[in-house]
mmCIF file of C-alpha atoms in Angstrom:
data_model
loop_
_atom_site.group_PDB
_atom_site.id
_atom_site.type_symbol
_atom_site.label_atom_id
_atom_site.label_comp_id
_atom_site.label_asym_id
_atom_site.label_seq_id
_atom_site.Cartn_x
_atom_site.Cartn_y
_atom_site.Cartn_z
ATOM 1 C CA MET A 1 -26.106 -10.708 -18.817
ATOM 2 C CA ALA A 2 -25.340 -11.620 -15.222
ATOM 3 C CA ARG A 3 -27.615 -14.166 -13.622
ATOM 4 C CA LEU A 4 -30.254 -12.985 -11.189
ATOM 5 C CA GLY A 5 -29.757 -13.366 -7.481
ATOM 6 C CA ARG A 6 -28.231 -11.635 -4.516
ATOM 7 C CA ARG A 7 -24.507 -11.394 -4.054
ATOM 8 C CA ILE A 8 -22.678 -10.917 -0.760
ATOM 9 C CA ALA A 9 -19.318 -9.157 -0.501
ATOM 10 C CA PHE A 10 -16.836 -9.444 2.335
ATOM 11 C CA ASP A 11 -14.128 -6.934 3.245
ATOM 12 C CA TYR A 12 -11.927 -9.249 5.326
ATOM 13 C CA GLY A 13 -9.755 -7.751 8.037
ATOM 14 C CA ASP A 14 -7.844 -9.138 11.011
ATOM 15 C CA VAL A 15 -10.427 -7.709 13.426
ATOM 16 C CA ARG A 16 -13.609 -7.018 11.449
ATOM 17 C CA ILE A 17 -15.255 -8.217 8.248
ATOM 18 C CA GLY A 18 -17.479 -5.706 6.497
ATOM 19 C CA VAL A 19 -20.425 -7.343 4.739
ATOM 20 C CA ALA A 20 -22.516 -5.900 1.904
ATOM 21 C CA ILE A 21 -25.366 -7.327 -0.140
ATOM 22 C CA CYS A 22 -27.134 -6.433 -3.358
ATOM 23 C CA ASP A 23 -30.715 -6.767 -4.519
ATOM 24 C CA PRO A 24 -31.681 -9.811 -6.642
ATOM 25 C CA ASP A 25 -31.215 -7.769 -9.841
ATOM 26 C CA GLY A 26 -27.641 -6.858 -8.890
ATOM 27 C CA LEU A 27 -28.319 -3.132 -9.156
ATOM 28 C CA LEU A 28 -27.994 -1.735 -5.638
ATOM 29 C CA ALA A 29 -25.252 -2.666 -3.168
ATOM 30 C CA THR A 30 -25.989 -1.857 0.473
ATOM 31 C CA PRO A 31 -24.076 -2.355 3.727
ATOM 32 C CA LEU A 32 -25.347 -5.318 5.729
ATOM 33 C CA GLU A 33 -23.308 -5.739 8.911
ATOM 34 C CA VAL A 34 -19.859 -6.161 10.415
ATOM 35 C CA LEU A 35 -18.702 -9.541 11.653
ATOM 36 C CA GLN A 36 -15.813 -10.190 14.024
ATOM 37 C CA SER A 37 -12.957 -12.060 12.304
ATOM 38 C CA LYS A 38 -11.957 -14.001 15.415
ATOM 39 C CA ASP A 39 -15.519 -15.030 16.330
ATOM 40 C CA PRO A 40 -15.516 -18.833 16.783
ATOM 41 C CA ASN A 41 -19.046 -18.810 15.317
ATOM 42 C CA LEU A 42 -18.066 -16.802 12.232
ATOM 43 C CA LEU A 43 -19.045 -19.488 9.709
ATOM 44 C CA VAL A 44 -22.286 -20.111 11.611
ATOM 45 C CA LYS A 45 -23.147 -16.403 11.296
ATOM 46 C CA ILE A 46 -22.261 -16.426 7.592
ATOM 47 C CA ASN A 47 -24.438 -19.530 7.192
ATOM 48 C CA GLU A 48 -27.331 -17.589 8.746
ATOM 49 C CA LEU A 49 -26.808 -14.873 6.105
ATOM 50 C CA VAL A 50 -26.737 -17.535 3.383
ATOM 51 C CA GLN A 51 -29.988 -19.050 4.672
ATOM 52 C CA GLU A 52 -31.683 -15.652 4.883
ATOM 53 C CA TYR A 53 -30.505 -14.112 1.601
ATOM 54 C CA GLU A 54 -29.731 -17.170 -0.583
ATOM 55 C CA PRO A 55 -26.840 -15.526 -2.463
ATOM 56 C CA VAL A 56 -25.746 -16.847 -5.856
ATOM 57 C CA LYS A 57 -22.211 -15.492 -5.451
ATOM 58 C CA PHE A 58 -19.683 -14.270 -2.895
ATOM 59 C CA TYR A 59 -17.117 -11.559 -3.513
ATOM 60 C CA VAL A 60 -14.104 -11.316 -1.236
ATOM 61 C CA GLY A 61 -11.890 -8.247 -1.339
ATOM 62 C CA GLU A 62 -8.287 -8.984 -2.235
ATOM 63 C CA PRO A 63 -6.086 -6.262 -0.744
ATOM 64 C CA LYS A 64 -3.137 -6.216 -3.118
ATOM 65 C CA GLN A 65 -0.325 -3.721 -2.729
ATOM 66 C CA LEU A 66 -0.528 -0.625 -4.934
ATOM 67 C CA SER A 67 2.130 -2.241 -7.159
ATOM 68 C CA GLY A 68 -0.280 -5.122 -7.738
ATOM 69 C CA ALA A 69 1.810 -7.575 -5.721
ATOM 70 C CA ASP A 70 0.167 -9.842 -3.180
ATOM 71 C CA SER A 71 0.299 -8.746 0.433
ATOM 72 C CA LEU A 72 0.036 -10.607 3.741
ATOM 73 C CA SER A 73 -3.520 -9.238 3.970
ATOM 74 C CA ALA A 74 -4.277 -10.710 0.530
ATOM 75 C CA GLU A 75 -3.080 -14.127 1.729
ATOM 76 C CA LYS A 76 -5.396 -13.870 4.757
ATOM 77 C CA ALA A 77 -8.325 -12.847 2.530
ATOM 78 C CA LEU A 78 -7.596 -15.819 0.255
ATOM 79 C CA LYS A 79 -7.598 -18.183 3.270
ATOM 80 C CA PHE A 80 -10.947 -16.679 4.307
ATOM 81 C CA ALA A 81 -12.287 -17.276 0.777
ATOM 82 C CA GLU A 82 -11.024 -20.875 0.931
ATOM 83 C CA SER A 83 -12.879 -21.407 4.226
ATOM 84 C CA LEU A 84 -16.059 -20.097 2.554
ATOM 85 C CA SER A 85 -15.488 -22.385 -0.427
ATOM 86 C CA ALA A 86 -15.089 -25.415 1.849
ATOM 87 C CA LYS A 87 -18.342 -24.643 3.695
ATOM 88 C CA PHE A 88 -20.658 -23.285 0.986
ATOM 89 C CA ASP A 89 -21.470 -24.385 -2.546
ATOM 90 C CA ILE A 90 -21.489 -20.792 -3.779
ATOM 91 C CA GLU A 91 -19.291 -19.280 -6.482
ATOM 92 C CA ILE A 92 -16.580 -17.014 -5.056
ATOM 93 C CA SER A 93 -14.657 -14.272 -6.851
ATOM 94 C CA MET A 94 -11.752 -12.312 -5.463
ATOM 95 C CA VAL A 95 -12.003 -8.578 -6.207
ATOM 96 C CA ASP A 96 -9.011 -6.250 -6.247
ATOM 97 C CA GLU A 97 -9.791 -3.842 -3.421
ATOM 98 C CA ARG A 98 -6.600 -1.808 -3.292
ATOM 99 C CA LEU A 99 -8.402 1.465 -2.828
ATOM 100 C CA SER A 100 -11.770 0.417 -1.378
ATOM 101 C CA THR A 101 -10.971 1.299 2.249
ATOM 102 C CA VAL A 102 -9.282 4.557 1.240
ATOM 103 C CA SER A 103 -12.261 5.417 -0.955
ATOM 104 C CA ALA A 104 -14.743 4.483 1.801
ATOM 105 C CA SER A 105 -12.857 6.617 4.344
ATOM 106 C CA ARG A 106 -12.867 9.582 1.960
ATOM 107 C CA GLN A 107 -16.593 9.263 1.250
ATOM 108 C CA LEU A 108 -17.413 9.168 4.951
ATOM 109 C CA ARG A 109 -15.120 12.114 5.654
ATOM 110 C CA ASP A 110 -16.793 14.041 2.812
ATOM 111 C CA ALA A 111 -20.139 13.244 4.478
ATOM 112 C CA GLY A 112 -18.836 14.772 7.720
ATOM 113 C CA ILE A 113 -18.266 11.483 9.560
ATOM 114 C CA ASP A 114 -15.067 11.161 11.609
ATOM 115 C CA ALA A 115 -13.244 8.058 10.334
ATOM 116 C CA LYS A 116 -11.708 7.314 13.743
ATOM 117 C CA ASN A 117 -15.191 6.883 15.191
ATOM 118 C CA ALA A 118 -16.550 5.077 12.167
ATOM 119 C CA LYS A 119 -14.426 1.942 11.712
ATOM 120 C CA THR A 120 -17.468 -0.319 11.277
ATOM 121 C CA LEU A 121 -18.975 2.136 8.780
ATOM 122 C CA ILE A 122 -15.699 2.081 6.842
ATOM 123 C CA ASP A 123 -15.681 -1.733 6.814
ATOM 124 C CA CYS A 124 -19.245 -1.839 5.475
ATOM 125 C CA ALA A 125 -18.558 0.922 2.939
ATOM 126 C CA ALA A 126 -15.467 -0.965 1.751
ATOM 127 C CA ALA A 127 -17.595 -4.121 1.339
ATOM 128 C CA VAL A 128 -20.090 -2.076 -0.709
ATOM 129 C CA ALA A 129 -17.213 -0.845 -2.916
ATOM 130 C CA ILE A 130 -16.019 -4.451 -3.402
ATOM 131 C CA LEU A 131 -19.548 -5.548 -4.309
ATOM 132 C CA GLU A 132 -20.040 -2.660 -6.729
ATOM 133 C CA GLN A 133 -16.734 -3.486 -8.430
ATOM 134 C CA GLY A 134 -17.691 -7.171 -8.678
ATOM 135 C CA LEU A 135 -21.095 -6.327 -10.144
ATOM 136 C CA ALA A 136 -19.475 -3.970 -12.663
ATOM 137 C CA LEU A 137 -17.095 -6.742 -13.757
ATOM 138 C CA GLU A 138 -20.053 -9.123 -14.199
ATOM 139 C CA LYS A 139 -21.852 -6.626 -16.433
ATOM 140 C CA ARG A 140 -18.905 -6.265 -18.828
#
């Protein structure tokens, strides 16, 4: 059984970082916000989330290529995870997110939302997908 406590997931991108959170029981993942990757106060803003929600774990999406090989984006996500690890004493897991953005875009399109006008929604939805995948792995 997974330990109780909130988890925060990050969908790291060069411009935006989608953020999702779950309830303390790890049952429901919900979008939280979108952070700006280049914000000089990025770690300060993440620290504010940590103070408010007291997560027991972070998930960071790892955008591998469809073949499973690492990509430049995966290296950037790993560097982001390393910066979190250096700043916070919180367990971090990388989650294969090859299809999370594609899946999020499709879900929004199916809901009648134009993806071109919904980049921040896609980032948050991708973070939710990463969190849901991480929670599912914990429950196995």
